[in-house]
Amino acid sequence: MTDLLSLTPDAARGALAAWLAARAEPGYRLAQILPRLWQRPVGSWEEATDLPAALRAQLGDAFPLTRLSCDAAQQSSDGTEKFLWKLADGEAVESVLIPEGKRRTLCISSQVGCALGCVFCATGRMGFRRNLSAGEIAGQVREAVRRDRAVKPTNVVFMGMGEPLLNWDAVDTALTILNHADGLGIGARHITVSTVGILPNLARLAQRPEQFRLAVSLHAPTAALRRELMPIEKKYSLPEVMRALGQFRRRVTLEYVLIGGKNDSLTQADELAQLARPVGALVNLLPLHPGGAPDLTPSDRPRMLAFARRLKRHGVEAVLRRSRGLDISAACGQLRVELEARRKVRAEEHARVE
Ligand code: SAH
Ligand code: SF4
């Protein structure tokens, strides 16, 4: 059995062509079957009714399709929609669809949980469960398209659960699927990989010829503070990560979650500007969502505005992101953690009754 959805479209074409040839099927079958992977995706081969029934059954045996079933969907009052996908082994990951004018950005997960334990992050608190396959990563877009073809995502960001550059092989293939004309056909400049900066794989991403965008999670302007917030700092330090950005021929975004009294002073804005300006980076300022360590609080609005203004005064372009989907816990890892907490409470209630 081959998971065609975890192969690049070229590799899937090769596997299918060989399989069809071995069955002496006519040449045009390939052109009938291939688009059903990504362009006009079927839920199962049975849905490909333009194929003979016997062939559909054989395809089902040889190439079962990886599905993600929607375990929960929530729509926020601001239009943000959140999906909790159940995987074949019972694990679950999240995607968030964020409409913004003509743009529809789907925020996807690359791992179940995350090993890196950033203190402000709900996924980090959950720990690492497993890597997603390429089919499960790109499959989040596929399933969103299957739910509603009219709202195909125009942009994809790897800002859901997990650290994409710690699952490089699958992310590498998923990037090809997302971008390839025989895949989902999303322009490379509309696909953003967000990472804390896993150096060896950052270099691999930089070497890809397509113009994929890079966002680096900084969250602190000094190594000492970053180490407090993000344990990965011990392995890949801030100065090294900043140096590595030179490998990218395109503009990089620095992500910075504003945490009250931690990393939001004007002096820290000055320090951040000193990092961002030489590399011409854009700074994305994110309001802190709940779900991480309980003692962390978001910066208040005037403080966020002052921080953004200060960066701009240094000639650094900064965007203060609105908090989207707060009412549906639409930050990384939150829906899954929330559902598990509810289930746990229910289980505890049961235990008390018994
Ligand atoms: N692991 C990767 C990608 C997933 S996290 C990374 O860390 O970059 C995507 C973004 O969500 C990161 O910038 C992360 O810092 C941010 N994030 C995590 N927890 C958050 C929270 N509680 N509030 C706001 N943003 C958060
Ligand atoms: Fe992992 Fe990113 Fe969350 Fe850090 S912020 S724990 S790297 S998912």
mmCIF file of N, CA and C and ligand atoms in Angstrom, residues 120-121 158-160 162-164 194-196 217 219 255 257 287-289 332, ligand 1:
data_model
loop_
_atom_site.group_PDB
_atom_site.id
_atom_site.type_symbol
_atom_site.label_atom_id
_atom_site.label_comp_id
_atom_site.label_asym_id
_atom_site.label_seq_id
_atom_site.Cartn_x
_atom_site.Cartn_y
_atom_site.Cartn_z
ATOM 1 N N PHE A 120 5.037 30.230 26.796
ATOM 2 C CA PHE A 120 3.779 30.944 26.535
ATOM 3 C C PHE A 120 2.833 30.147 25.648
ATOM 4 N N CYS A 121 3.223 28.934 25.232
ATOM 5 C CA CYS A 121 2.518 28.234 24.156
ATOM 6 C C CYS A 121 1.738 27.024 24.666
ATOM 7 N N PHE A 158 2.541 27.890 8.385
ATOM 8 C CA PHE A 158 2.844 26.783 9.312
ATOM 9 C C PHE A 158 2.943 27.372 10.722
ATOM 10 N N MET A 159 1.795 27.804 11.233
ATOM 11 C CA MET A 159 1.787 28.411 12.561
ATOM 12 C C MET A 159 0.818 27.714 13.499
ATOM 13 N N GLY A 160 0.423 26.510 13.136
ATOM 14 C CA GLY A 160 -0.419 25.719 14.034
ATOM 15 C C GLY A 160 0.450 24.976 15.037
ATOM 16 N N GLY A 162 3.200 22.494 16.535
ATOM 17 C CA GLY A 162 4.439 21.833 16.145
ATOM 18 C C GLY A 162 5.492 22.749 15.556
ATOM 19 N N GLU A 163 6.706 22.221 15.487
ATOM 20 C CA GLU A 163 7.838 22.958 14.923
ATOM 21 C C GLU A 163 8.155 22.345 13.553
ATOM 22 N N PRO A 164 7.802 23.041 12.465
ATOM 23 C CA PRO A 164 7.953 22.443 11.135
ATOM 24 C C PRO A 164 9.373 21.996 10.814
ATOM 25 N N SER A 194 6.907 29.005 9.712
ATOM 26 C CA SER A 194 7.263 29.684 10.958
ATOM 27 C C SER A 194 8.100 28.733 11.800
ATOM 28 N N THR A 195 9.217 29.243 12.304
ATOM 29 C CA THR A 195 10.132 28.367 13.056
ATOM 30 C C THR A 195 10.861 29.138 14.144
ATOM 31 N N VAL A 196 11.309 28.392 15.162
ATOM 32 C CA VAL A 196 12.156 29.000 16.176
ATOM 33 C C VAL A 196 13.590 29.114 15.667
ATOM 34 N N SER A 217 10.402 32.918 14.976
ATOM 35 C CA SER A 217 9.846 33.274 16.284
ATOM 36 C C SER A 217 10.975 33.726 17.197
ATOM 37 N N HIS A 219 10.638 36.588 19.934
ATOM 38 C CA HIS A 219 9.966 36.794 21.225
ATOM 39 C C HIS A 219 10.821 37.434 22.310
ATOM 40 N N GLU A 255 8.757 37.148 14.457
ATOM 41 C CA GLU A 255 7.542 37.134 15.269
ATOM 42 C C GLU A 255 7.889 37.428 16.723
ATOM 43 N N VAL A 257 5.763 37.795 20.356
ATOM 44 C CA VAL A 257 4.549 37.801 21.180
ATOM 45 C C VAL A 257 4.769 38.778 22.329
ATOM 46 N N PRO A 287 -0.432 39.696 19.897
ATOM 47 C CA PRO A 287 -0.953 39.736 21.269
ATOM 48 C C PRO A 287 -0.897 38.327 21.865
ATOM 49 N N LEU A 288 -0.541 38.228 23.126
ATOM 50 C CA LEU A 288 -0.456 36.915 23.776
ATOM 51 C C LEU A 288 -1.859 36.325 23.959
ATOM 52 N N HIS A 289 -2.052 35.101 23.473
ATOM 53 C CA HIS A 289 -3.300 34.374 23.739
ATOM 54 C C HIS A 289 -3.104 33.567 25.007
ATOM 55 N N CYS A 332 -2.495 28.585 18.624
ATOM 56 C CA CYS A 332 -1.767 27.345 18.538
ATOM 57 C C CYS A 332 -2.022 26.386 19.711
HETATM 58 N N1 SAH B 1 6.812 26.155 16.218
HETATM 59 C C1 SAH B 1 6.771 27.195 15.282
HETATM 60 C C2 SAH B 1 5.446 27.322 14.549
HETATM 61 C C3 SAH B 1 4.200 27.115 15.359
HETATM 62 S S1 SAH B 1 3.885 28.340 16.597
HETATM 63 C C4 SAH B 1 7.150 28.513 15.927
HETATM 64 O O1 SAH B 1 7.220 28.563 17.153
HETATM 65 O O2 SAH B 1 7.403 29.459 15.194
HETATM 66 C C5 SAH B 1 3.336 29.692 15.593
HETATM 67 C C6 SAH B 1 3.402 31.026 16.270
HETATM 68 O O3 SAH B 1 2.441 31.107 17.326
HETATM 69 C C7 SAH B 1 4.768 31.293 16.873
HETATM 70 O O4 SAH B 1 5.258 32.546 16.543
HETATM 71 C C8 SAH B 1 4.440 31.198 18.332
HETATM 72 O O5 SAH B 1 5.353 31.924 19.070
HETATM 73 C C9 SAH B 1 3.034 31.754 18.390
HETATM 74 N N2 SAH B 1 2.387 31.478 19.678
HETATM 75 C C10 SAH B 1 2.555 30.410 20.479
HETATM 76 N N3 SAH B 1 1.833 30.538 21.610
HETATM 77 C C11 SAH B 1 1.207 31.725 21.529
HETATM 78 C C12 SAH B 1 0.330 32.434 22.409
HETATM 79 N N4 SAH B 1 -0.024 31.926 23.595
HETATM 80 N N5 SAH B 1 -0.124 33.633 22.019
HETATM 81 C C13 SAH B 1 0.223 34.141 20.815
HETATM 82 N N6 SAH B 1 1.058 33.529 19.941
HETATM 83 C C14 SAH B 1 1.557 32.329 20.307
#
